[in-house]
């Protein structure tokens, strides 16, 4: 029974399941399928969405591109400005040409070839004495006992000409010098080739650029008798620009000569290859000179004639005279009583700023929170000045605002083009990278950890200072503002949303690292004032004084720009500006009556220090770590210095505001900011004054005198000195004292060292940091001429 019933039960069950099977199966499949479909659709939508998010950071903002005024891809310039001399056109498909030189000697197992500007070369000097970007430039280089002059005539006759003159400073140490002139095509398939000529003192080369046609170029040597050796070399492979020096090194050989000067390093003769690089080496005893003539020309075969170079000096002279008279017309330095040497110094400062303008092309490496790994944004192109040809040979967002104060005085439309070029970098989020590192040429010169640009990070919108200046001087046409305006709006919004603070009407720099005890005070690179002390314990509810002031200033400039083109948004910006300029509200947020100063607000300890930690093994160096001595509390961050001055610096304080009194007397106080060389960045009584941030990270914005902020302080003093109010007379007095302190010291250090510097020591006045630094330190010319 058991078995049959069991069987029947079993059968029944089976029959049951059999009869229902198709339906359930069908039902299940349908369910599973639609579930799968939904899962897939959701997954797919997520993929598309996250792909979209990942792409945001690398998607350019595509409103109508603002006009690149006056400049075309066919314009030639010394725009490989990170090299001692590098000429190309404002295009990625150019041919670049330039100079290398070396003595015939081995130093530390290598031949020190000079190519890209490097502090390690220890040149006594390299400076553009005159440069106007479009037409000509004259540069002086002193390298040990060698003096080189490089004179460039640009955009004449559909090309350029260069005269290189080499001499010895002292005739007691006479040695042969090697000069290498090179041509390198940048686009694939473009080439350059060498021709034989009958004239022994003429070198002739030509080639073809797909995008712009045929070119020819020649080198004419002046003094045949001093020449020991000449060589023409074409590289069989295609070296990158940054690697040209290595290409030379790899192709040098030791050549015995029968002359009194001994042997030389000669470049291989190898002129038959069609290549992207051709080089011409001249080994000679100075003095000698040569002229390189380059032109785009339809006819490849024509040999150059001597007459093409004979008029070089007279042509240059005309341009130099024009430069000199234009310089005086604009800056009135003679009229102001400056002597010849001081005026030449000022000309060098402006010329170096202009001669440092570079054209860059390539992709920026960026990352947003949606990207697991850095991604490439680009290719982009950028026309920009650089802070330092040796140390910072690339674009820096906030520096550029200051650079263009100088450039726009001398070349207003060049400035407009540069500013447009920066705004063309903007992505759809309204973000512009802080450091613009485009292509291998630029990447090769940046420490790895600084390459990736983070789209949550800003930098002071100092371009608004430049824009305000162009607006006030009526340089910007309505058409130009209209073209730029959508980008400006988006940029403003980017700051006004991504850098907003938790407290109403406050702002906060992103990019600070919380909980890192290896630094004395974690840096705020985004603010531009890197290691200037901020709240010692970063939190999301801290807020920063300087950024709020920048935003106030930006709103005001936006309102003025909008008004000029009758854009409806102008009321909104005006309202925004009125809100941020409201002195009561500003004081409510940022004034501390306890410390009698404007300050950042955040979680801050008044006493921290770096201490040595025990080494964990004999081979490991002792490390330092921060020790927090007094407990942090939330409130004013009372580290008096440049940051505390921002409401004054950007003239947000009303001239009648009594707080001005305390600012002015603190500025004049030698125990705080006043020095005979300008205002120091951080007060002497701060525990961070002149302190290392880690054992290997020296103080930067912790005492040294910086020229961009001193410029803004002078601009503010001038404003308060010209505006009615109780502090007018004191402002006038401080203005004239500060102005002469700064000018005197920068000039003195220039005479002493041959350079303008990144910063000046607050105790000795000596130049510090990188050099030449003819970025914003060149503002000294505007200080001399009082063009604020
Ligand atoms: C540059 O462009 C501006 C505006 O279009 C024009 O007024 C100016 O004359 C131009 N300057 C030169 C040097 O071409
Ligand atoms: C370049 O020169 C070659 C040889 O003289 C000639 O055949 C060719 O047409 C030229 N190309 C252009 C674009 O002028
Ligand atoms: C900036 O942001 C604040 C706070 O969200 C907002 O009230 C203000 O309208 C914004 N300003 C502009 C001009 O968009
Ligand atoms: C970018 O910066 C933000 C804010 O400082 C930070 O949270 C984030 O980790 C950074 N991203 C990368 C990839 O460094
Ligand atoms: C400022 O200086 C002017 C001229 O020297 C003088 O007449 C005036 O009284 C001074 N004002 C103040 C507030 O000291």
Coordinates of C-alpha atoms and ligand atoms in Angstrom, one line a residue, residues 69-70 134 411 413 480, ligand 1:
X69 CA 42.0 88.7 -32.0
X70 CA 44.8 89.6 -34.4
X134 CA 55.0 90.5 -33.2
X411 CA 50.1 95.2 -26.3
X413 CA 45.1 93.1 -28.2
X480 CA 34.4 90.7 -27.7
Ligands
LIG1 C1 44.0 94.1 -33.4 O1 42.6 94.0 -33.4 C2 41.9 95.1 -33.0 C3 40.5 94.8 -32.9 O2 40.0 94.0 -34.0 C4 42.3 96.3 -33.9 O3 41.6 97.4 -33.4 C5 43.8 96.5 -33.8 O4 44.1 97.6 -34.7 C6 44.5 95.3 -34.2 N1 45.9 95.5 -34.0 C7 46.9 95.1 -34.8 C8 48.3 95.3 -34.4 O5 46.6 94.5 -35.8

